[in-house]
Coordinates of C-alpha atoms in Angstrom, one line a residue:
Chain A
X1 CA 0.0 0.0 0.0
X2 CA 2.7 2.5 1.1
X3 CA 4.8 1.5 -1.9
X4 CA 1.9 2.1 -4.2
X5 CA 1.2 5.6 -2.7
X6 CA 4.9 6.5 -3.0
X7 CA 5.0 5.3 -6.6
X8 CA 1.9 7.4 -7.5
X9 CA 3.3 10.5 -5.9
X10 CA 6.6 10.0 -7.8
X11 CA 4.6 9.7 -11.0
X12 CA 2.8 12.9 -10.3
X13 CA 5.9 15.0 -9.9
X14 CA 6.9 15.2 -13.6
X15 CA 3.2 15.8 -14.4
X16 CA 3.2 18.8 -12.1
X17 CA 6.5 20.1 -13.4
X18 CA 5.2 19.9 -16.9
X19 CA 2.0 21.8 -16.1
X20 CA 3.8 24.6 -14.4
X21 CA 6.5 24.8 -17.1
X22 CA 3.8 25.2 -19.8
X23 CA 2.0 27.8 -17.8
X24 CA 5.2 29.6 -16.9
X25 CA 6.2 29.8 -20.5
X26 CA 2.8 30.9 -21.7
X27 CA 2.6 33.7 -19.1
X28 CA 6.0 34.9 -20.2
X29 CA 4.9 34.8 -23.8
X30 CA 1.9 36.9 -22.9
X31 CA 1.7 40.4 -24.5
X32 CA 2.2 42.1 -21.2
X33 CA 5.4 43.1 -19.4
X34 CA 5.6 42.1 -15.8
X35 CA 7.7 45.2 -15.2
X36 CA 4.7 47.4 -15.9
X37 CA 3.0 46.4 -12.7
X38 CA 6.1 47.2 -10.6
X39 CA 7.1 50.6 -12.0
X40 CA 5.3 53.9 -11.8
X41 CA 5.1 56.2 -14.9
X42 CA 7.5 58.8 -13.4
X43 CA 10.4 56.3 -13.1
X44 CA 13.3 56.9 -15.4
X45 CA 14.5 54.4 -17.9
X46 CA 17.6 53.5 -15.8
X47 CA 15.4 53.0 -12.7
X48 CA 13.1 50.6 -14.7
X49 CA 16.2 48.7 -15.9
X50 CA 17.4 48.5 -12.3
X51 CA 14.1 47.1 -11.2
X52 CA 14.0 44.7 -14.0
X53 CA 17.5 43.4 -13.0
X54 CA 16.5 43.3 -9.3
X55 CA 13.4 41.1 -10.1
X56 CA 15.5 38.9 -12.3
X57 CA 13.3 39.6 -15.3
X58 CA 16.4 39.8 -17.6
X59 CA 17.4 36.2 -17.1
X60 CA 16.6 33.5 -19.6
X61 CA 13.2 31.9 -19.1
X62 CA 14.5 28.6 -17.9
X63 CA 16.6 30.3 -15.2
X64 CA 13.6 32.2 -14.0
X65 CA 11.5 29.0 -14.0
X66 CA 14.2 27.1 -12.0
X67 CA 14.4 29.9 -9.4
X68 CA 10.7 29.8 -9.1
X69 CA 10.5 26.0 -8.6
X70 CA 13.3 26.2 -5.9
X71 CA 11.4 28.9 -4.1
X72 CA 8.2 27.0 -4.2
X73 CA 9.9 24.0 -2.7
X74 CA 11.2 26.2 0.1
X75 CA 7.7 27.2 0.7
X76 CA 8.3 30.7 -0.6
X77 CA 5.5 31.6 -3.0
X78 CA 6.9 35.0 -3.8
X79 CA 5.3 38.4 -3.6
X80 CA 2.3 39.9 -5.4
X81 CA 3.5 42.2 -8.1
X82 CA 0.8 44.7 -7.4
X83 CA 0.4 45.0 -3.6
X84 CA 3.9 43.6 -2.7
X85 CA 2.4 41.5 0.0
X86 CA 3.6 38.0 0.6
X87 CA 1.5 35.5 -1.3
X88 CA 2.0 32.9 1.4
X89 CA 0.5 35.2 3.9
X90 CA -2.4 36.0 1.7
X91 CA -3.1 32.3 1.0
X92 CA -3.0 31.6 4.8
X93 CA -5.9 34.0 5.2
X94 CA -7.8 33.1 2.1
X95 CA -7.7 29.3 2.1
X96 CA -9.5 29.0 5.4
X97 CA -12.2 31.4 4.1
X98 CA -12.8 29.3 1.1
X99 CA -12.8 26.1 3.1
X100 CA -15.4 27.6 5.5
X101 CA -17.6 28.1 2.5
X102 CA -17.0 25.1 0.3
X103 CA -16.7 22.3 2.9
X104 CA -20.2 22.7 4.5
X105 CA -21.8 23.2 1.1
X106 CA -20.2 20.2 -0.4
X107 CA -21.0 18.0 2.6
X108 CA -24.6 19.1 2.6
X109 CA -24.9 18.4 -1.2
X110 CA -23.2 15.1 -0.7
X111 CA -25.5 13.9 2.0
X112 CA -28.6 15.2 0.3
X113 CA -27.6 13.7 -3.0
X114 CA -27.4 10.2 -1.4
X115 CA -30.9 10.4 -0.1
X116 CA -32.4 12.0 -3.2
X117 CA -30.5 9.7 -5.6
X118 CA -31.6 6.6 -3.8
X119 CA -35.2 7.7 -3.7
X120 CA -35.1 8.7 -7.4
X121 CA -33.3 5.5 -8.5
X122 CA -35.7 3.2 -6.7
X123 CA -38.8 5.0 -8.0
X124 CA -37.6 5.0 -11.6
X125 CA -40.0 6.7 -14.0
X126 CA -42.5 7.4 -11.2
X127 CA -43.3 10.8 -9.9
X128 CA -40.5 11.1 -7.2
X129 CA -38.0 10.2 -9.9
X130 CA -39.4 12.6 -12.4
X131 CA -39.4 15.4 -9.9
X132 CA -35.9 14.8 -8.7
X133 CA -34.5 14.1 -12.1
X134 CA -36.3 17.2 -13.5
X135 CA -34.7 19.3 -10.8
X136 CA -31.3 17.9 -11.7
X137 CA -31.7 18.5 -15.4
X138 CA -32.6 22.1 -14.8
X139 CA -30.0 22.5 -12.1
X140 CA -27.2 21.3 -14.4
X141 CA -28.3 23.8 -17.1
X142 CA -28.5 26.7 -14.7
X143 CA -25.4 28.9 -14.4
X144 CA -24.4 29.3 -10.8
X145 CA -24.0 33.0 -11.0
X146 CA -27.5 33.5 -12.4
X147 CA -29.0 31.6 -9.5
X148 CA -26.8 33.6 -7.2
X149 CA -28.2 36.8 -8.7
X150 CA -31.7 35.7 -8.2
X151 CA -31.1 34.7 -4.6
X152 CA -29.3 38.0 -4.1
X153 CA -32.2 40.0 -5.5
X154 CA -34.9 38.3 -3.4
X155 CA -33.1 37.9 -0.1
X156 CA -30.6 40.7 -0.3
X157 CA -32.5 43.6 -2.0
X158 CA -36.2 42.7 -1.7
X159 CA -36.6 41.2 1.8
X160 CA -33.3 42.6 3.1
X161 CA -32.7 39.4 5.1
X162 CA -29.0 39.0 4.5
X163 CA -26.1 41.2 3.7
X164 CA -24.9 41.1 0.1
X165 CA -21.2 41.0 0.4
X166 CA -18.2 39.8 2.3
X167 CA -17.8 37.5 5.2
X168 CA -18.1 39.8 8.2
X169 CA -19.5 43.2 8.9
X170 CA -16.6 45.5 9.8
X171 CA -16.2 45.6 13.6
X172 CA -18.1 42.4 14.1
X173 CA -15.3 40.0 13.0
X174 CA -15.8 37.7 16.1
X175 CA -19.6 37.5 16.0
X176 CA -20.7 34.1 14.9
X177 CA -24.3 35.3 14.2
X178 CA -22.9 37.9 11.8
X179 CA -20.8 35.3 10.0
X180 CA -23.8 33.1 9.6
X181 CA -25.8 35.9 8.1
X182 CA -23.1 36.5 5.5
X183 CA -22.6 32.8 5.0
X184 CA -26.1 31.6 4.3
X185 CA -26.6 32.9 0.8
X186 CA -23.3 31.7 -0.8
X187 CA -23.8 28.5 1.1
X188 CA -27.2 27.8 -0.5
X189 CA -26.0 28.8 -3.9
X190 CA -23.0 26.6 -3.8
X191 CA -25.0 23.6 -2.4
X192 CA -27.5 23.9 -5.2
X193 CA -24.6 24.1 -7.6
X194 CA -23.0 20.9 -6.4
X195 CA -26.2 18.9 -5.9
X196 CA -27.6 18.0 -9.4
X197 CA -24.4 16.3 -10.6
X198 CA -24.0 14.2 -7.5
X199 CA -27.6 13.3 -7.3
X200 CA -27.6 12.1 -10.9
X201 CA -24.5 10.0 -10.2
X202 CA -26.2 8.3 -7.2
X203 CA -29.4 7.8 -9.2
X204 CA -27.5 6.2 -12.0
X205 CA -25.6 3.7 -9.8
X206 CA -28.8 2.9 -7.8
X207 CA -30.5 1.9 -11.0
X208 CA -27.6 -0.2 -11.9
X209 CA -27.4 -1.8 -8.5
X210 CA -31.1 -2.6 -8.4
X211 CA -30.7 -4.9 -11.4
X212 CA -28.1 -7.0 -9.6
X213 CA -28.8 -10.6 -8.4
X214 CA -28.5 -9.9 -4.7
X215 CA -31.5 -7.6 -4.9
X216 CA -33.6 -10.4 -6.4
X217 CA -32.4 -12.8 -3.7
X218 CA -33.3 -10.3 -1.0
X219 CA -36.8 -9.9 -2.5
X220 CA -37.2 -13.6 -2.7
X221 CA -36.4 -13.8 1.0
X222 CA -39.2 -11.2 1.6
X223 CA -37.0 -8.3 2.6
X224 CA -38.7 -4.9 2.8
X225 CA -38.2 -2.4 0.0
X226 CA -36.6 0.2 2.2
X227 CA -34.4 -2.4 3.9
X228 CA -33.0 -3.5 0.6
X229 CA -32.6 0.0 -0.5
X230 CA -30.8 1.5 2.4
X231 CA -29.0 -1.5 3.8
X232 CA -27.8 -3.3 0.7
X233 CA -28.1 -1.1 -2.3
X234 CA -27.0 1.9 -0.3
X235 CA -23.7 0.3 0.7
X236 CA -22.8 -0.5 -2.9
X237 CA -23.8 2.9 -4.2
X238 CA -21.5 4.5 -1.6
X239 CA -18.4 2.9 -2.9
X240 CA -18.1 4.8 -6.2
X241 CA -19.4 7.9 -4.4
X242 CA -16.4 7.7 -2.0
X243 CA -14.1 8.1 -4.9
X244 CA -15.9 11.3 -5.7
X245 CA -15.0 12.6 -2.3
X246 CA -11.4 12.3 -3.1
X247 CA -11.8 14.0 -6.4
X248 CA -13.6 16.9 -4.7
X249 CA -10.4 17.7 -2.8
X250 CA -9.2 20.5 -5.2
X251 CA -12.6 22.1 -4.8
X252 CA -11.5 23.2 -1.3
X253 CA -9.4 25.8 -3.2
X254 CA -11.0 26.4 -6.6
X255 CA -14.6 25.1 -6.0
X256 CA -16.2 28.5 -5.6
X257 CA -14.5 30.9 -8.0
X258 CA -17.7 32.3 -9.3
X259 CA -19.7 32.2 -6.1
X260 CA -17.0 33.9 -4.2
X261 CA -16.6 36.6 -6.8
X262 CA -20.3 37.4 -6.9
X263 CA -20.6 37.5 -3.1
X264 CA -17.2 39.2 -2.6
X265 CA -16.3 36.3 -0.3
X266 CA -12.6 36.9 0.7
X267 CA -11.5 33.4 -0.5
X268 CA -9.1 32.0 -3.1
X269 CA -11.6 32.4 -5.9
X270 CA -12.0 36.1 -5.7
X271 CA -8.2 36.4 -5.0
X272 CA -7.5 34.5 -8.2
X273 CA -10.0 36.5 -10.3
X274 CA -8.5 39.8 -9.1
X275 CA -5.0 38.5 -9.8
X276 CA -6.0 37.5 -13.3
X277 CA -7.4 40.8 -14.2
X278 CA -4.3 42.6 -12.8
X279 CA -1.9 40.2 -14.6
X280 CA -0.3 39.4 -11.2
X281 CA 1.4 36.3 -12.4
X282 CA 3.1 35.1 -9.2
X283 CA -0.3 34.8 -7.7
X284 CA -1.7 33.0 -10.7
X285 CA 1.2 30.6 -10.7
X286 CA 0.9 29.8 -7.0
X287 CA -2.8 29.0 -7.3
X288 CA -2.1 26.9 -10.4
X289 CA 0.5 24.8 -8.5
X290 CA -1.8 24.6 -5.5
X291 CA -4.8 23.3 -7.5
X292 CA -2.7 21.0 -9.6
X293 CA -1.2 19.4 -6.5
X294 CA -4.6 19.0 -4.9
X295 CA -6.0 17.4 -8.1
X296 CA -3.2 14.9 -8.1
X297 CA -3.5 14.2 -4.3
X298 CA -7.3 14.0 -4.7
X299 CA -7.0 11.4 -7.4
X300 CA -4.6 9.4 -5.2
X301 CA -6.8 9.7 -2.2
X302 CA -9.8 8.5 -4.1
X303 CA -7.9 5.4 -5.3
X304 CA -6.7 4.6 -1.8
X305 CA -10.3 5.1 -0.4
X306 CA -11.6 2.8 -3.1
X307 CA -9.2 0.1 -2.1
X308 CA -10.0 0.5 1.5
X309 CA -13.8 0.3 1.0
X310 CA -14.0 -2.3 -1.7
X311 CA -12.4 -5.6 -0.5
X312 CA -12.7 -7.0 -4.0
X313 CA -9.9 -4.8 -5.1
X314 CA -6.9 -6.2 -3.4
X315 CA -4.2 -6.0 -6.0
X316 CA -2.8 -2.7 -6.6
X317 CA -0.9 -2.1 -9.8
Chain B
X1 CA -36.5 -7.0 -48.2
X2 CA -35.7 -3.7 -46.7
X3 CA -33.6 -4.0 -43.6
X4 CA -35.1 -2.5 -40.5
X5 CA -33.0 -0.1 -38.7
X6 CA -33.8 -0.9 -35.1
X7 CA -31.5 1.8 -33.7
X8 CA -33.2 4.5 -35.7
X9 CA -36.6 3.1 -34.7
X10 CA -35.6 3.3 -31.1
X11 CA -34.6 7.0 -31.5
X12 CA -37.9 7.8 -33.2
X13 CA -39.8 5.9 -30.4
X14 CA -37.9 7.9 -27.8
X15 CA -38.7 11.2 -29.5
X16 CA -42.4 10.4 -29.8
X17 CA -42.8 9.3 -26.2
X18 CA -40.6 11.8 -24.5
X19 CA -42.3 15.2 -24.1
X20 CA -39.2 16.9 -22.9
X21 CA -37.3 15.7 -26.0
X22 CA -40.0 17.1 -28.3
X23 CA -39.9 20.4 -26.4
X24 CA -36.1 20.5 -26.6
X25 CA -36.2 19.9 -30.4
X26 CA -38.8 22.6 -31.0
X27 CA -37.2 25.1 -28.7
X28 CA -33.8 24.6 -30.4
X29 CA -35.3 25.0 -33.9
X30 CA -37.0 28.2 -32.8
X31 CA -34.0 29.7 -31.0
X32 CA -31.6 28.9 -33.9
X33 CA -34.0 30.4 -36.5
X34 CA -34.5 33.5 -34.4
X35 CA -30.8 33.9 -33.9
X36 CA -30.2 33.6 -37.7
X37 CA -33.1 35.9 -38.8
X38 CA -33.0 38.5 -36.1
X39 CA -30.8 40.7 -38.3
X40 CA -33.8 41.3 -40.6
X41 CA -35.8 42.9 -37.8
X42 CA -35.7 46.6 -38.2
X43 CA -34.6 47.5 -34.7
X44 CA -31.0 48.4 -34.0
X45 CA -29.7 46.6 -30.9
X46 CA -27.1 49.4 -30.4
X47 CA -29.5 52.3 -30.8
X48 CA -28.9 54.5 -27.7
X49 CA -31.9 56.3 -26.2
X50 CA -30.9 57.9 -23.0
X51 CA -34.3 59.4 -22.2
X52 CA -35.8 55.9 -21.9
X53 CA -33.0 54.2 -20.0
X54 CA -33.7 51.4 -17.5
X55 CA -37.5 51.4 -18.3
X56 CA -39.6 48.5 -17.1
X57 CA -41.1 46.1 -19.7
X58 CA -43.8 47.8 -21.7
X59 CA -45.5 47.3 -25.0
X60 CA -42.9 49.5 -26.8
X61 CA -40.0 47.5 -25.1
X62 CA -41.1 44.0 -24.3
X63 CA -38.3 43.4 -21.9
X64 CA -37.6 47.0 -21.0
X65 CA -34.5 48.9 -21.8
X66 CA -31.0 48.8 -20.5
X67 CA -28.8 51.4 -18.9
X68 CA -28.3 53.2 -22.2
X69 CA -31.9 52.9 -23.3
X70 CA -31.3 50.1 -25.8
X71 CA -34.2 47.7 -26.3
X72 CA -33.3 44.8 -24.1
X73 CA -35.3 42.1 -25.9
X74 CA -33.5 42.7 -29.2
X75 CA -30.1 42.8 -27.4
X76 CA -30.8 39.4 -25.8
X77 CA -31.7 38.0 -29.2
X78 CA -28.4 39.3 -30.6
X79 CA -26.6 38.0 -27.5
X80 CA -28.0 34.6 -28.4
X81 CA -26.3 34.7 -31.8
X82 CA -22.9 35.1 -30.0
X83 CA -23.6 32.5 -27.4
X84 CA -24.8 29.9 -29.9
X85 CA -22.0 30.7 -32.3
X86 CA -19.4 30.3 -29.5
X87 CA -21.1 27.1 -28.4
X88 CA -21.1 25.5 -31.9
X89 CA -17.6 26.6 -32.9
X90 CA -16.0 25.7 -29.6
X91 CA -17.7 22.3 -29.9
X92 CA -16.2 21.9 -33.4
X93 CA -12.7 22.9 -32.1
X94 CA -12.9 20.5 -29.2
X95 CA -14.3 17.6 -31.2
X96 CA -11.6 18.1 -33.8
X97 CA -8.8 18.0 -31.3
X98 CA -10.5 15.2 -29.2
X99 CA -11.2 12.9 -32.1
X100 CA -7.8 13.4 -33.6
X101 CA -6.0 12.7 -30.4
X102 CA -8.3 9.8 -29.4
X103 CA -8.1 8.1 -32.9
X104 CA -4.3 8.4 -33.0
X105 CA -4.0 7.1 -29.5
X106 CA -6.4 4.2 -29.9
X107 CA -5.2 3.2 -33.4
X108 CA -1.5 3.3 -33.0
X109 CA -1.3 2.3 -29.4
X110 CA 2.1 1.8 -27.7
X111 CA 4.2 4.8 -27.2
X112 CA 2.0 7.2 -29.1
X113 CA -0.9 6.1 -26.9
X114 CA 1.1 6.6 -23.8
X115 CA 2.3 10.0 -24.7
X116 CA -1.1 11.3 -25.8
X117 CA -2.8 9.9 -22.8
X118 CA -0.3 11.6 -20.5
X119 CA -1.1 14.8 -22.4
X120 CA -4.7 14.3 -21.6
X121 CA -3.8 13.8 -18.0
X122 CA -1.9 17.1 -17.9
X123 CA -4.8 18.9 -19.4
X124 CA -7.3 17.4 -17.0
X125 CA -5.2 18.0 -13.9
X126 CA -6.1 21.6 -13.5
X127 CA -9.7 22.8 -13.0
X128 CA -10.9 24.3 -16.3
X129 CA -11.8 27.6 -14.8
X130 CA -8.1 28.2 -13.8
X131 CA -6.7 26.9 -17.1
X132 CA -9.2 28.9 -19.3
X133 CA -8.6 32.1 -17.4
X134 CA -4.8 31.8 -17.6
X135 CA -5.0 31.1 -21.3
X136 CA -7.6 33.7 -21.9
X137 CA -5.1 36.3 -20.8
X138 CA -2.7 35.4 -23.6
X139 CA -5.1 36.1 -26.4
X140 CA -6.6 39.4 -27.3
X141 CA -10.1 39.4 -26.0
X142 CA -12.5 38.6 -28.8
X143 CA -14.9 36.0 -30.2
X144 CA -12.2 34.0 -31.9
X145 CA -9.9 33.7 -28.9
X146 CA -12.7 32.6 -26.6
X147 CA -13.7 29.9 -29.0
X148 CA -10.2 28.6 -29.2
X149 CA -9.7 28.8 -25.4
X150 CA -12.9 26.9 -24.6
X151 CA -12.1 24.4 -27.4
X152 CA -8.6 23.8 -26.1
X153 CA -9.8 22.8 -22.7
X154 CA -12.7 20.7 -23.2
X155 CA -11.5 18.0 -25.6
X156 CA -10.1 15.6 -23.0
X157 CA -13.3 13.7 -22.3
X158 CA -13.9 13.2 -26.0
X159 CA -10.4 12.0 -26.6
X160 CA -10.8 9.3 -23.9
X161 CA -14.2 8.3 -25.3
X162 CA -13.0 8.1 -28.9
X163 CA -9.9 6.2 -27.8
X164 CA -11.9 3.4 -26.2
X165 CA -14.3 3.2 -29.1
X166 CA -11.4 3.0 -31.6
X167 CA -9.8 0.2 -29.5
X168 CA -12.8 -1.9 -30.2
X169 CA -13.4 -0.8 -33.7
X170 CA -9.8 -1.7 -34.6
X171 CA -10.6 -5.3 -33.9
X172 CA -13.4 -5.6 -36.5
X173 CA -12.7 -7.7 -39.5
X174 CA -13.1 -5.0 -42.1
X175 CA -10.6 -2.8 -40.4
X176 CA -8.2 -5.7 -39.9
X177 CA -8.5 -6.5 -43.6
X178 CA -7.9 -3.0 -44.7
X179 CA -4.8 -2.9 -42.5
X180 CA -3.7 -6.3 -43.8
X181 CA -3.8 -5.3 -47.5
X182 CA -1.6 -2.3 -46.6
X183 CA -4.0 0.6 -46.7
X184 CA -2.4 3.8 -45.4
X185 CA -3.3 4.3 -41.7
X186 CA -4.8 7.7 -42.4
X187 CA -7.2 6.1 -44.9
X188 CA -8.1 3.3 -42.6
X189 CA -8.9 5.7 -39.9
X190 CA -11.0 8.1 -41.9
X191 CA -12.6 5.5 -44.2
X192 CA -13.3 2.6 -41.8
X193 CA -12.8 3.6 -38.2
X194 CA -14.3 7.0 -38.2
X195 CA -17.7 6.0 -39.7
X196 CA -18.2 3.4 -37.1
X197 CA -17.6 5.7 -34.2
X198 CA -19.6 8.6 -35.7
X199 CA -22.7 8.2 -33.6
X200 CA -20.6 8.4 -30.4
X201 CA -19.1 11.6 -31.7
X202 CA -22.5 13.2 -32.5
X203 CA -23.8 12.4 -29.0
X204 CA -20.7 13.8 -27.4
X205 CA -21.0 16.9 -29.6
X206 CA -24.4 17.9 -28.5
X207 CA -23.4 17.7 -24.9
X208 CA -20.3 19.6 -25.8
X209 CA -22.3 22.6 -27.2
X210 CA -24.2 22.8 -23.9
X211 CA -21.0 22.8 -21.8
X212 CA -19.3 25.3 -24.1
X213 CA -22.3 27.7 -23.7
X214 CA -22.0 27.3 -20.0
X215 CA -18.3 28.0 -20.0
X216 CA -18.7 31.0 -22.2
X217 CA -21.3 32.5 -20.0
X218 CA -19.2 32.0 -16.9
X219 CA -16.2 33.5 -18.6
X220 CA -18.1 36.5 -19.8
X221 CA -19.6 36.9 -16.3
X222 CA -16.1 37.0 -14.8
X223 CA -15.3 39.7 -17.4
X224 CA -12.8 37.7 -19.4
X225 CA -15.3 36.6 -22.1
X226 CA -16.5 38.5 -25.2
X227 CA -15.4 42.1 -25.2
X228 CA -17.6 45.2 -24.8
X229 CA -19.5 46.1 -28.0
X230 CA -20.3 42.5 -28.6
X231 CA -22.6 40.9 -26.1
X232 CA -23.5 37.3 -25.2
X233 CA -26.0 36.0 -22.7
X234 CA -23.2 35.8 -20.1
X235 CA -22.0 39.4 -20.6
X236 CA -25.6 40.7 -20.6
X237 CA -25.9 39.0 -17.2
X238 CA -22.7 40.6 -16.0
X239 CA -24.0 44.0 -17.1
X240 CA -27.3 43.4 -15.4
X241 CA -25.6 42.7 -12.1
X242 CA -25.0 46.4 -11.4
X243 CA -28.6 47.2 -11.9
X244 CA -30.0 44.3 -10.1
X245 CA -31.8 46.5 -7.6
X246 CA -33.2 49.0 -10.1
X247 CA -33.9 46.7 -13.0
X248 CA -34.1 43.0 -11.9
X249 CA -36.0 42.1 -15.2
X250 CA -32.6 42.5 -17.0
X251 CA -31.3 39.4 -15.2
X252 CA -34.3 37.2 -16.0
X253 CA -34.4 36.8 -19.7
X254 CA -30.7 35.9 -20.6
X255 CA -30.6 33.5 -17.6
X256 CA -33.8 31.7 -18.7
X257 CA -32.6 31.4 -22.2
X258 CA -29.2 30.0 -21.1
X259 CA -31.1 27.4 -19.0
X260 CA -33.5 26.4 -21.8
X261 CA -30.7 26.2 -24.4
X262 CA -28.3 24.1 -22.3
X263 CA -31.2 22.0 -21.1
X264 CA -32.4 21.3 -24.6
X265 CA -28.9 20.4 -25.9
X266 CA -28.4 18.0 -23.0
X267 CA -31.8 16.4 -23.6
X268 CA -31.1 16.0 -27.2
X269 CA -27.8 14.3 -26.3
X270 CA -29.7 11.9 -24.0
X271 CA -32.1 11.0 -26.8
X272 CA -29.3 10.5 -29.3
X273 CA -27.6 8.2 -26.8
X274 CA -30.4 5.7 -27.5
X275 CA -28.9 5.3 -30.9
X276 CA -25.4 4.7 -29.6
X277 CA -26.2 2.5 -26.7
X278 CA -29.4 0.7 -27.7
X279 CA -29.0 -1.9 -24.9
X280 CA -29.3 0.6 -22.1
X281 CA -32.6 2.1 -23.4
X282 CA -34.1 -1.2 -24.5
X283 CA -33.8 -2.3 -20.8
X284 CA -35.3 1.0 -19.6
X285 CA -38.4 0.7 -21.7
X286 CA -39.4 -2.7 -20.5
X287 CA -39.4 -1.8 -16.9

């Protein structure tokens, strides 16, 4: 097991290097000059040159890339070109904010989807299924930001129940009630965003499982419908769903880019969007590495979980 | 005796008995026709009329006017042109890349397969929203670049799908024979393998249009999609965000049209799947 995990991680390293190299090259090819965001218009040419030298922007690309990789390995993500703040420090504040939003939403959606999916799958083509599946079809087609706008209009503007932006009211940073007030709208939007896809997945595998022989055997023994569904089918449906849990790991960082932007939630998503529009490439690269790493770790995690939960898979290649 | 095409019959059956599918087909015909022929309507979508700005829906302006007094209904219809165009062309781009990569990978196998599949892994390791925004910066903002960017980052699923189909198509006798008599690989692929996986591609393509429209609207909403004078459903929604309190009606129409369009393309894809995977649906009907 441990050998397998180490092997997988070693395989992932070149992949990650390749991804960052491609992005690094492309960002350097971009029709922008990184120096523009450091300098001010009243600087002389010599001053700009000096800055350029100081930031190492005159070195060949591969040297710059090497320096960047070494720094990342040391845990130094560099500094924002625009605000000159340490990216590491920014990330330390922003990642927990995103997790606070994404984790509860994903877990809610996850649990709800198991129930809804089982109900829909077992009542195939009857009204509960039609209702749930209809909701999922519409949900998948609905842009998150549109739903967010509608929620904002009704609960923010019309009924004035919840504040529209941010995570805290200034001066009330420690108040939990205040946090909850800010939290509820993005939370609902995000949950609704995650839900349809997961529900469909559970529904699909429930339908598949109900065709299996063991269900017929249970029926022959006179087991109750609900008992078969939650005791036997439920267990088998959960196995593939657990792998989804691993793959959801990167969402803790990038799962809410749009929702965070629209609600001005101070998380990674809005940080990233701001960095993108300002061409603040050290930030963009850091987030890229972070999400790439999490994707790879997430895939690994889901494989490991799969092996742990399904005793049929013993051999690991 | 004429051979019965059971697959086609299944699709027709599905169409006749699935009200949502009928709705989707009719809706798509209407929206595509409207998008094509809206240029013949004698209302200028860019006609500025400051006196009548941010007016509520009335008989003169069915869906009100925007912040510059432009008729919103006609703007939404013009926005649909952009959204649908991006959807279709991005789909063509991603299908082209996906099918090429998938075919080469499945047909040649070995080292080619290995390399191409690692490429697919690289592309799928980063969440699309991050990749697309980074790449979106490199190109000048415009219709063309957004199509390329979306196409470049949505072909991986298709490549995997096509690869697995090609792997089984490769084993058929007629393909084996064509290879045996020394046909050029390119001709075997286009002449023999491609036709047999065509239904799969069509099905994937319809779903691809839907996801491309979603991606475009999200990008435009984040302000990195189509640029200012041009407008798509996504950028109209972005514009309406500022006026949400004063003119909530502006947020309604583009959103509903996105939902209906994406829904319809997805539904159409589901129905076409009956053709590709007859077994699945045959089972479903009997229950």
